[in-house]
Amino acid sequence: MGVYEVKSLEQYFKVYKRSVREPRKFWSKIAEDFVWYKKWDKVLEYRLEEAEVKWFVNGKLNITKNCIDRHLAKRGDKTAIIFEPNDPDEEAEHITYNDLYNRVCKMANVLRDQGIRKGDRVCIYLPMIPELAVTVLACARIGAIHSVVFAGFSESALAARIQDCECKMVVTSDGGFRGNKTIDLKGIVDGALETCPSIDKVLVVKRTNADIPMKEGRDEWLAPLYEKASTESIAEVMDAEDPLFILYTSGSTGKPKGMLHTTAGYMIYTAYTFKNVFQYEEKDVYWCTADIGWITGHSYILYGPLANGATTVMFEGVPSYPDFGRFWEVVDKHKVTQFYTAPTAIRALAKESTDWVTKYDLSSLKVLGSVGEPINEEAWHWYNDHVGNKKCPIVDTWWQTETGGLMISPIAYATPTKPTYATLPLPGVQPVLMDEKRNEIEGNQVVGSLCIKFPWPSMARTIWGDHRRYKETYFSAFPGKYFTGDGALRDEVGYYRITGRVDDVVIVSGHNLGTAPIEDAINEHPAVAESAIVGFPHDIKGNALYGFIILKETGETRNRENLTREINQYISEHIGPIAKLDKIQFVSGLPKTRSGKIMRRILRKIASKDTANLGDTSTLLNPEVVEDIIENAV
Ligand code: WTA
């Protein structure tokens, strides 16, 4: 991917200009560097008003040919994946490109033998072990659509995701290790499958050796099938726009949205941005600490790095196990050159002694990355001073599940960084800030709603089974433009700073949580009449959740402590422990407009203890409840 490489700010401006002036030529030049069965007839077709986009029309390819096969001649013995287990005493595994080829082909054959065909959906519910990477790639090899569900999601969250896209198979494990905990993944799958009639087969990977029940006719251990599978598997011919995967993200309303990504555009964009933003070079060892259950793991642990023939680290554990030095121990051990993590992890580690960092040799590091939420100034400096030793540029990468790849980010060693700023749009990305009247805001030193006004190759194509919702959520607030749901400011030199969500999504420890699904879960509690959830600032998590809850008459007499515990239990079961509330306040009423809409703006202020100026409350139907809520705020 030598073409359009960016090594300096000057080059960035040149490349950027070209990408905007002639986007078709720009992306087709980059696409030439990949392996195709057949090249495209047309680079781009789109109608953003209808939320319709096609890239590399009629091109034929297979992404695993590009991520694995084409590297074998030159890099067969190079390590593709370093697997670092949860337990530091368990040996790390170095999987070469040759090994990866064999493993993916074997797994592809297992899937085919079990009846999986092109277009079928396979749910992957696995911990961060090599089989997760292998299964994802095996699906891609045979054209099955993978739907990875983060192994921290609860039974009902898993069930909802399986039902929504009608998966035929689940690939899971007997359990998973995370820090000093063991998680019973198979038990969660068994529970979920009680309401998932589309599932014919469950393949089970052995990881913890837990004694688990296997359902006759449905469940199979992977190992015996895998052992006898052949190491050759022909890669399916995929159309550029054939679906590659579905990944669920929570919306501000209703059920999770199954974002659908397709093949060619996604591959080209993640590969190009990986190479440039992280300045990856042949001998580098790159480590992204995300879980493959999130988009960051899809695009920047697997597809982007592997398309570049990179060495990518896959870490099973957590930053605090066995102690707060774990990240730095792993960097030292594998001589990591690019390190990519989330602000929430940085903030948690910055609370601990810097001895945990200085104990290790971090001199291999060249680039640091941040993703998932705005990084605050303090965390940025700690990361820069103690981890990067003031020598490593920090790439603060802004993007989303929906965008597939990095959108606004410094390019390491080219873009001068500025704390808390994601800086400049990457080549091919055309951001605009919009005002409330839906006009584009020109010039600098302005704030607005962040939109993208021209298609880029890795954008999601639809929400699985619900194109109308896709169009309404992303393309109707500002017709003809993609609306990100984020607010941003543009400073005097044109640098972007993301200020946070402008909708009812709260980012807790880097995880998107729609408030509506949490409210739905709480409202199922028999003692609860109504609830409203908002976010408030939190030292480590970035944001935490505050619940305002109205009880039914029958609930009024109940012990509040028990109720609080039960409500969080409901949330854990319906969504996952990550969505538990940090604070709960039982209230007699919620501030509502005359049309009955909860005024969340006011609740947000109360939760943040910022009640000096509540703004305009004249449209409230019941202003008296506000005083009461403020007085009893927790
Ligand atoms: C937020 C994660 C500020 C943002 C890749 C976005 C960020 C949402 C940043 C997407 C950043 C992500 N600075 N905010 N560098 N990166 N966000 O879908 O609100 O899990 O809309 O994708 O995270 O989260 P998602």
XYZ file of C-alpha atoms and ligand atoms in Angstrom:
659
model
C 0.000 0.000 0.000
C 2.824 2.328 -0.842
C 0.581 4.651 -2.752
C -0.768 7.607 -0.765
C 1.324 6.827 2.252
C 1.585 9.803 4.560
C 4.881 10.571 6.263
C 4.662 14.289 6.914
C 2.084 17.002 7.473
C 2.808 18.435 4.054
C 2.195 15.071 2.474
C -0.993 14.695 4.488
C -2.429 17.913 3.061
C -1.496 16.863 -0.440
C -2.971 13.395 -0.110
C -6.054 14.717 1.652
C -6.743 17.213 -1.100
C -6.444 14.554 -3.727
C -8.772 12.225 -1.792
C -11.474 14.894 -1.748
C -10.964 16.143 -5.279
C -10.957 12.714 -6.886
C -12.262 10.185 -4.381
C -12.902 7.498 -6.976
C -9.444 7.670 -8.392
C -7.969 7.864 -4.926
C -9.628 4.716 -3.576
C -9.241 2.723 -6.759
C -5.498 3.377 -6.711
C -5.345 1.994 -3.186
C -7.578 -0.940 -4.149
C -5.093 -1.943 -6.869
C -2.751 -3.158 -4.134
C -5.104 -5.967 -3.129
C -5.791 -9.404 -4.565
C -8.996 -9.650 -6.616
C -10.625 -12.505 -8.491
C -12.071 -9.818 -10.696
C -11.670 -6.041 -10.563
C -14.591 -3.670 -10.127
C -16.579 -2.068 -12.955
C -17.289 1.119 -11.090
C -15.674 2.550 -7.964
C -18.662 4.163 -6.281
C -22.421 4.384 -6.538
C -24.363 6.238 -3.888
C -27.467 8.095 -2.804
C -26.947 9.265 0.737
C -30.541 10.527 1.026
C -31.587 6.897 0.679
C -28.665 5.619 2.753
C -27.441 3.635 -0.238
C -23.753 3.155 -0.927
C -21.796 0.678 -3.034
C -18.043 0.593 -3.447
C -16.063 -1.338 -6.065
C -19.200 -2.422 -7.849
C -18.994 -5.987 -9.230
C -15.491 -6.549 -7.879
C -14.890 -10.135 -6.715
C -12.522 -11.108 -3.918
C -12.099 -12.911 -0.644
C -10.806 -10.966 2.341
C -8.888 -13.948 3.773
C -6.892 -14.234 0.541
C -5.790 -10.685 1.287
C -5.266 -11.151 5.019
C -3.527 -14.542 4.851
C -2.839 -16.296 1.527
C -1.046 -13.475 -0.219
C 1.450 -13.144 2.631
C 2.522 -16.792 2.604
C 5.224 -16.544 -0.056
C 7.059 -13.711 1.659
C 5.925 -13.917 5.265
C 4.881 -17.532 5.809
C 7.092 -17.858 8.885
C 6.380 -14.402 10.216
C 4.212 -14.241 13.324
C 0.722 -13.121 12.460
C -0.824 -13.351 15.929
C 0.838 -13.398 19.332
C -1.595 -14.853 21.815
C -0.906 -13.611 25.343
C -2.955 -15.656 27.825
C -4.743 -14.316 30.885
C -2.329 -16.164 33.168
C 1.194 -14.738 32.741
C 2.630 -18.153 33.624
C 0.938 -19.767 30.648
C 3.183 -19.547 27.625
C 2.381 -17.041 24.890
C 1.630 -18.557 21.503
C 3.192 -17.293 18.265
C 0.982 -18.134 15.321
C 2.750 -17.682 11.998
C 0.984 -16.803 8.759
C 1.486 -20.434 7.669
C -0.121 -21.659 10.904
C -2.939 -19.192 10.549
C -3.599 -20.384 7.010
C -3.813 -24.001 8.163
C -6.001 -23.209 11.126
C -8.412 -21.026 9.199
C -8.727 -23.595 6.403
C -9.385 -26.364 8.918
C -12.013 -24.319 10.688
C -13.572 -23.327 7.362
C -13.898 -27.025 6.519
C -15.472 -27.759 9.899
C -18.037 -25.029 9.326
C -18.808 -26.303 5.835
C -19.104 -29.898 7.117
C -21.597 -28.680 9.682
C -23.773 -27.236 6.938
C -22.756 -23.583 7.041
C -22.915 -21.915 3.635
C -22.323 -18.485 2.122
C -24.722 -15.956 3.623
C -25.521 -17.983 6.769
C -25.064 -16.160 10.060
C -22.728 -17.628 12.649
C -22.761 -16.240 16.165
C -19.356 -16.255 17.837
C -19.412 -16.029 21.622
C -15.839 -16.720 22.639
C -13.216 -15.307 24.974
C -10.081 -13.689 23.526
C -8.403 -16.938 22.507
C -6.910 -17.853 19.100
C -10.036 -19.802 18.134
C -11.936 -16.514 18.134
C -9.674 -15.039 15.457
C -9.648 -18.310 13.545
C -13.444 -18.659 13.573
C -13.969 -15.072 12.418
C -11.581 -15.603 9.512
C -13.012 -19.040 8.711
C -16.458 -17.489 8.342
C -15.009 -14.890 6.002
C -13.299 -17.621 4.017
C -16.551 -19.444 3.273
C -18.691 -16.323 3.005
C -20.647 -16.917 6.207
C -21.574 -13.710 8.008
C -20.010 -13.570 11.456
C -21.799 -11.935 14.318
C -19.384 -11.732 17.237
C -21.061 -11.069 20.555
C -18.789 -9.758 23.313
C -18.406 -12.528 25.886
C -19.425 -10.154 28.680
C -22.992 -9.857 27.428
C -25.761 -11.572 29.368
C -27.995 -14.445 28.365
C -30.855 -12.285 27.139
C -28.572 -9.825 25.314
C -26.987 -12.792 23.529
C -30.391 -14.269 22.728
C -31.642 -10.981 21.281
C -28.612 -10.799 18.978
C -28.976 -14.404 17.819
C -32.689 -13.966 17.174
C -32.343 -10.696 15.324
C -30.175 -12.080 12.531
C -31.332 -15.692 12.869
C -27.965 -17.327 13.334
C -27.696 -20.998 12.434
C -24.784 -21.799 14.688
C -23.038 -20.598 17.829
C -19.341 -21.115 18.380
C -18.503 -20.854 22.075
C -16.250 -22.373 24.733
C -16.593 -24.310 27.956
C -15.637 -21.094 29.709
C -13.281 -18.155 29.747
C -10.615 -16.673 32.008
C -10.643 -12.987 32.860
C -8.343 -11.886 35.655
C -9.045 -14.104 38.638
C -12.528 -14.977 37.392
C -13.747 -17.888 35.318
C -16.809 -17.220 33.207
C -19.294 -19.926 32.344
C -19.882 -19.050 28.704
C -21.523 -22.339 27.782
C -24.049 -21.919 30.594
C -24.969 -18.498 29.216
C -25.315 -19.934 25.713
C -27.532 -22.776 26.976
C -29.800 -20.259 28.662
C -29.936 -17.995 25.625
C -30.725 -20.841 23.240
C -33.953 -21.648 25.017
C -35.443 -18.833 22.972
C -33.403 -19.195 19.761
C -35.039 -21.733 17.440
C -32.817 -20.780 14.482
C -29.762 -22.467 16.019
C -29.010 -25.993 14.774
C -25.515 -26.473 16.105
C -23.227 -25.305 18.890
C -19.498 -25.875 18.525
C -17.641 -25.818 21.806
C -13.953 -24.949 22.204
C -12.146 -26.318 25.255
C -10.515 -23.578 27.270
C -11.165 -23.971 31.009
C -11.845 -27.726 31.107
C -14.983 -27.017 33.102
C -17.394 -29.891 33.339
C -20.294 -28.667 31.218
C -23.447 -30.310 29.899
C -23.537 -31.061 26.164
C -26.898 -31.293 24.470
C -27.191 -34.401 22.334
C -27.596 -33.628 18.647
C -26.940 -29.905 19.087
C -23.601 -29.470 20.860
C -20.284 -30.727 19.512
C -16.766 -30.350 20.846
C -14.730 -28.568 18.228
C -11.469 -30.478 18.737
C -12.351 -33.874 17.181
C -13.970 -32.226 14.154
C -11.059 -29.851 13.758
C -8.427 -32.588 14.087
C -9.703 -34.477 11.086
C -10.405 -31.448 8.886
C -8.181 -30.768 5.879
C -5.743 -27.842 5.835
C -6.857 -26.727 2.391
C -10.021 -24.798 1.799
C -10.949 -22.871 -1.289
C -11.895 -19.297 -0.508
C -15.420 -18.418 -1.575
C -15.737 -15.831 -4.332
C -17.361 -12.825 -2.699
C -18.841 -9.788 -4.309
C -17.363 -6.509 -3.118
C -20.698 -5.718 -1.506
C -21.400 -9.162 -0.039
C -21.868 -8.967 3.740
C -18.781 -9.704 5.790
C -20.162 -9.312 9.286
C -22.850 -7.984 11.568
C -21.869 -6.254 14.775
C -24.434 -4.983 17.229
C -24.255 -1.552 18.760
C -26.740 -0.109 21.186
C -29.073 2.564 19.991
C -30.644 5.383 21.905
C -33.965 3.612 21.492
C -35.224 0.089 21.127
C -33.323 -3.055 20.358
C -29.627 -3.167 19.427
C -28.745 -2.279 15.870
C -27.049 -4.967 13.808
C -24.623 -2.882 11.784
C -23.832 -4.637 8.540
C -20.385 -4.284 6.983
C -19.510 -5.531 3.523
C -16.332 -6.901 2.046
C -14.157 -4.794 -0.232
C -14.603 -1.268 1.062
C -14.198 -2.398 4.654
C -11.016 -4.295 3.855
C -9.392 -1.501 1.906
C -10.256 1.203 4.369
C -9.176 -0.645 7.535
C -5.937 -1.700 5.851
C -5.108 1.788 4.597
C -5.893 3.553 7.868
C -4.028 0.966 9.955
C -0.874 1.355 7.920
C -0.904 5.128 7.987
C -2.221 6.113 11.380
C 0.018 3.675 13.254
C 2.888 3.931 10.759
C 3.252 0.177 10.852
C 6.540 -1.178 9.527
C 7.445 -4.745 8.647
C 9.181 -5.754 11.885
C 6.822 -3.983 14.259
C 4.741 -5.699 16.908
C 1.371 -4.025 17.235
C -0.932 -4.433 20.202
C -4.527 -3.282 20.491
C -5.977 -4.163 23.900
C -9.628 -4.145 22.784
C -11.786 -7.249 22.687
C -12.661 -8.688 19.279
C -16.271 -8.443 20.451
C -16.107 -4.724 19.614
C -15.473 -2.983 16.299
C -11.984 -1.943 17.428
C -11.045 -5.591 17.682
C -12.591 -6.487 14.322
C -10.895 -3.702 12.404
C -7.663 -3.150 14.306
C -6.755 -6.479 15.907
C -7.729 -8.621 12.952
C -8.587 -7.288 9.521
C -6.522 -4.084 9.248
C -3.289 -5.513 10.692
C -3.564 -8.867 8.907
C -4.254 -7.193 5.559
C -0.883 -5.498 6.070
C 0.911 -8.726 7.003
C 1.474 -7.328 10.489
C 2.168 -9.034 13.795
C -0.796 -8.382 16.051
C -1.093 -9.220 19.750
C -4.261 -10.781 21.125
C -4.568 -10.464 24.901
C -6.954 -12.655 26.857
C -6.698 -10.863 30.194
C -7.322 -7.555 31.925
C -4.995 -4.640 32.799
C -5.139 -5.308 36.552
C -4.274 -8.990 36.644
C -2.166 -10.308 38.245
C -1.238 -6.698 39.043
C -1.349 -3.178 37.608
C 1.864 -3.737 35.694
C 0.392 -6.306 33.318
C 0.088 -4.085 30.217
C 3.661 -2.891 30.603
C 4.975 -6.363 31.313
C 3.432 -7.527 28.029
C 4.812 -4.537 26.111
C 8.276 -5.342 27.468
C 7.973 -9.086 26.882
C 6.894 -8.870 23.227
C 8.714 -5.624 22.431
C 5.517 -3.948 21.357
C 5.995 -0.985 19.011
C 2.431 0.334 18.662
C 0.123 0.234 21.661
C -3.577 1.058 21.280
C -5.942 1.222 24.261
C -8.912 3.075 25.764
C -8.942 6.160 28.033
C -10.799 4.234 30.731
C -7.889 1.795 31.032
C -5.402 4.664 31.116
C -7.338 6.447 33.861
C -7.567 3.274 35.943
C -3.822 2.666 35.652
C -2.934 6.301 36.248
C -4.532 5.978 39.693
C -1.885 3.444 40.660
C 1.796 4.046 41.396
C 4.022 4.813 38.411
C 6.342 2.119 39.787
C 4.172 -0.337 37.872
C 5.258 1.369 34.665
C 8.905 2.149 35.413
C 9.512 -1.457 36.419
C 9.451 -2.413 32.742
C 11.413 -1.483 29.664
C 9.026 0.315 27.330
C 11.678 1.606 24.955
C 10.309 -0.490 22.077
C 7.225 1.756 21.872
C 6.931 4.143 18.916
C 3.237 5.035 18.739
C 0.436 5.172 21.330
C -3.245 5.127 20.475
C -6.497 5.974 22.224
C -10.041 5.056 21.253
C -13.606 4.764 22.428
C -14.342 8.028 24.221
C -12.870 11.473 24.633
C -9.518 11.307 26.412
C -9.263 13.918 29.154
C -6.210 16.108 29.455
C -4.886 14.478 32.635
C -5.034 10.968 31.211
C -3.452 12.190 27.962
C -0.472 13.620 29.845
C -0.026 10.580 32.042
C -0.028 8.378 28.928
C 2.387 10.691 27.154
C 4.780 11.168 30.090
C 4.888 7.750 31.701
C 4.133 5.307 28.919
C 5.408 7.167 25.889
C 8.254 8.861 27.730
C 7.313 11.986 25.737
C 8.697 10.350 22.609
C 5.653 8.590 21.196
C 2.939 10.480 19.363
C -0.537 9.720 20.736
C -3.067 9.033 18.025
C -6.464 9.911 19.504
C -8.644 8.066 17.007
C -12.271 9.044 16.666
C -14.573 6.594 14.900
C -17.570 4.315 15.439
C -18.936 0.816 14.901
C -20.889 2.370 12.039
C -17.855 3.918 10.354
C -15.941 0.617 10.294
C -12.575 2.364 10.463
C -10.723 5.366 11.917
C -12.169 8.674 10.729
C -10.602 11.624 12.523
C -7.149 10.983 13.911
C -3.592 12.185 13.859
C -1.260 10.226 11.603
C 1.704 9.284 13.777
C 4.809 11.410 13.104
C 2.927 13.507 10.525
C 0.125 15.320 12.376
C 1.227 17.394 15.373
C -0.874 16.174 18.294
C -2.850 18.296 20.730
C -4.217 16.832 23.981
C -7.933 15.898 23.798
C -8.086 16.579 20.044
C -8.666 13.880 17.456
C -7.171 16.506 15.116
C -7.744 16.102 11.361
C -9.904 13.936 9.110
C -8.098 11.029 7.487
C -7.821 11.002 3.701
C -11.218 10.382 2.138
C -13.170 11.603 5.164
C -15.194 14.799 4.770
C -16.534 15.953 8.148
C -18.836 18.921 8.574
C -20.351 20.607 11.620
C -24.045 21.380 11.435
C -26.137 23.857 13.377
C -29.635 23.349 14.744
C -31.177 24.750 11.595
C -29.439 22.031 9.604
C -26.992 24.418 8.032
C -23.356 23.618 7.561
C -21.194 25.766 9.844
C -18.302 27.231 7.927
C -15.000 28.438 9.291
C -13.081 27.647 12.436
C -13.611 28.057 16.178
C -17.117 26.663 15.914
C -19.172 23.885 17.503
C -21.927 21.725 16.074
C -23.245 18.279 15.309
C -20.679 16.166 13.555
C -21.706 14.789 10.160
C -19.847 13.254 7.241
C -20.909 14.544 3.874
C -19.354 12.096 1.441
C -19.251 8.278 1.485
C -16.110 6.444 2.578
C -15.431 2.784 1.782
C -15.920 1.187 5.218
C -19.208 2.776 6.189
C -21.904 0.369 7.400
C -24.369 -0.372 4.602
C -27.477 -0.966 6.647
C -28.939 -2.236 9.892
C -29.598 -5.940 9.456
C -33.238 -6.401 8.503
C -34.173 -2.761 8.996
C -32.949 -0.392 6.328
C -35.578 2.110 7.308
C -34.160 2.403 10.784
C -30.687 2.819 9.296
C -31.888 5.667 7.137
C -33.836 7.301 9.944
C -31.095 7.023 12.533
C -28.183 8.230 10.439
C -29.411 10.032 7.339
C -32.552 11.896 8.260
C -31.478 14.447 10.896
C -29.345 16.110 8.217
C -30.633 14.855 4.860
C -27.908 13.776 2.489
C -25.345 13.544 5.263
C -24.300 10.832 7.672
C -25.027 11.998 11.227
C -22.621 10.572 13.807
C -24.604 11.312 16.973
C -21.562 13.162 18.330
C -20.977 16.834 18.917
C -17.631 18.377 18.051
C -15.745 21.621 17.972
C -13.294 22.800 15.350
C -10.483 24.960 16.697
C -8.638 27.855 15.107
C -6.486 25.641 12.896
C -9.258 23.242 11.929
C -8.511 20.524 14.496
C -11.534 18.563 15.701
C -12.302 17.807 19.297
C -15.155 15.404 19.970
C -17.258 16.747 22.810
C -19.476 13.688 23.322
C -22.801 12.209 22.369
C -25.696 14.487 21.578
C -28.229 11.654 21.765
C -29.301 9.292 24.534
C -26.262 7.075 24.339
C -23.862 7.165 27.291
C -20.299 5.945 26.922
C -19.335 4.050 30.078
C -15.752 2.757 30.180
C -15.684 3.078 26.419
C -18.842 1.004 25.923
C -21.847 2.529 24.219
C -24.948 2.136 26.301
C -28.317 3.260 25.046
C -30.362 4.532 27.967
C -33.694 3.279 26.603
C -32.854 -0.440 26.755
C -31.669 0.006 30.349
C -34.900 1.774 31.234
C -36.830 -1.058 29.593
C -34.980 -3.576 31.758
C -35.649 -1.610 34.961
C -39.281 -1.070 34.137
C -39.786 -4.815 34.126
C -39.186 -4.868 37.867
C -42.630 -5.301 39.476
C -42.091 -2.426 41.910
C -41.028 0.109 39.267
C -43.486 2.458 37.598
C -41.162 4.552 35.468
C -37.483 5.375 35.140
C -35.044 7.697 33.436
C -31.341 7.014 33.061
C -28.691 9.628 32.363
C -24.909 9.732 32.401
C -22.732 11.763 34.751
C -18.950 12.295 34.787
C -16.890 9.617 36.514
C -13.142 9.643 37.290
C -12.280 6.307 35.774
C -15.207 5.225 33.630
C -15.528 8.582 31.898
C -19.261 8.432 32.491
C -21.366 6.441 34.930
C -25.117 5.906 35.031
C -27.611 7.628 37.294
C -31.145 6.267 37.518
C -34.187 8.283 38.562
C -36.889 5.816 39.478
C -40.556 6.194 40.300
C -41.957 3.307 42.321
C -45.417 1.851 42.090
C -47.525 2.132 45.191
C -46.716 -1.466 46.031
C -43.013 -0.664 45.882
C -43.194 2.343 48.178
C -43.073 0.251 51.333
C -40.139 -1.876 50.172
C -36.635 -1.637 51.593
C -34.693 0.723 49.303
C -31.402 -1.090 49.617
C -32.927 -4.361 48.501
C -34.688 -2.623 45.655
C -31.451 -1.020 44.496
C -29.762 -4.393 44.474
C -32.648 -6.040 42.615
C -32.797 -3.314 39.994
C -29.112 -3.726 39.221
C -29.649 -7.453 39.071
C -32.358 -6.919 36.435
C -29.959 -4.791 34.420
C -27.194 -7.391 34.691
C -29.489 -10.093 33.446
C -31.005 -8.124 30.594
C -27.961 -6.281 29.341
C -24.824 -7.137 31.304
C -22.993 -5.990 34.441
C -21.424 -3.117 32.503
C -24.794 -1.320 32.427
C -25.359 -1.339 36.204
C -26.278 1.999 37.774
C -23.759 3.751 39.995
C -26.463 5.842 41.614
C -30.159 5.345 42.076
C -32.562 7.979 43.320
C -36.168 7.132 44.032
C -38.323 10.078 43.009
C -41.975 10.975 43.099
C -42.064 12.356 39.577
C -39.887 13.118 36.542
C -39.641 16.530 34.866
C -41.753 16.337 31.731
C -42.690 18.590 28.894
C -46.293 19.247 28.095
C -46.124 16.598 25.423
C -45.037 14.088 28.053
C -41.371 13.837 27.112
C -38.893 13.482 29.947
C -36.542 16.480 30.043
C -33.296 14.602 30.258
C -31.266 17.760 29.973
C -32.397 18.702 33.488
C -31.764 15.250 34.887
C -28.294 15.271 33.379
C -27.545 18.520 35.165
C -28.820 17.198 38.474
C -26.806 13.997 38.110
C -23.678 16.059 37.358
C -24.347 18.320 40.359
C -24.522 21.277 38.030
C -27.804 22.788 39.136
C -26.863 26.471 39.310
C -28.336 27.080 35.904
C -30.929 24.619 34.730
C -31.751 26.553 31.589
C -35.245 27.081 30.335
C -37.744 25.141 32.451
C -40.800 27.114 31.382
C -42.061 24.358 29.152
C -42.236 21.942 32.066
C -45.554 20.484 32.995
C -44.487 19.852 36.594
C -41.701 22.266 37.623
C -42.255 21.451 41.300
C -40.687 17.986 41.033
C -37.371 19.515 40.006
C -36.783 21.126 43.419
C -37.660 17.907 45.105
C -35.258 15.882 42.969
C -32.425 18.346 43.526
C -32.950 18.268 47.279
C -32.763 14.506 47.464
C -30.072 13.954 44.842
C -27.504 11.288 45.711
C -17.039 7.748 21.070
C -15.630 2.712 18.963
C -13.997 10.918 21.526
C -17.948 8.610 20.209
C -14.547 2.792 17.902
C -18.440 7.632 19.163
C -14.807 8.869 20.870
C -18.571 6.356 19.948
C -13.533 8.512 20.365
C -18.447 5.128 19.098
C -12.472 9.462 20.505
C -14.926 6.888 20.005
N -12.760 10.640 21.084
N -15.021 10.064 21.437
N -11.236 9.206 20.097
N -13.647 7.281 19.836
N -15.628 7.836 20.641
O -19.270 2.358 18.196
O -18.991 9.102 20.997
O -18.048 1.561 20.263
O -19.663 8.016 18.580
O -16.863 2.611 18.358
O -17.497 6.416 20.901
O -18.335 3.964 19.872
P -18.190 2.549 19.181
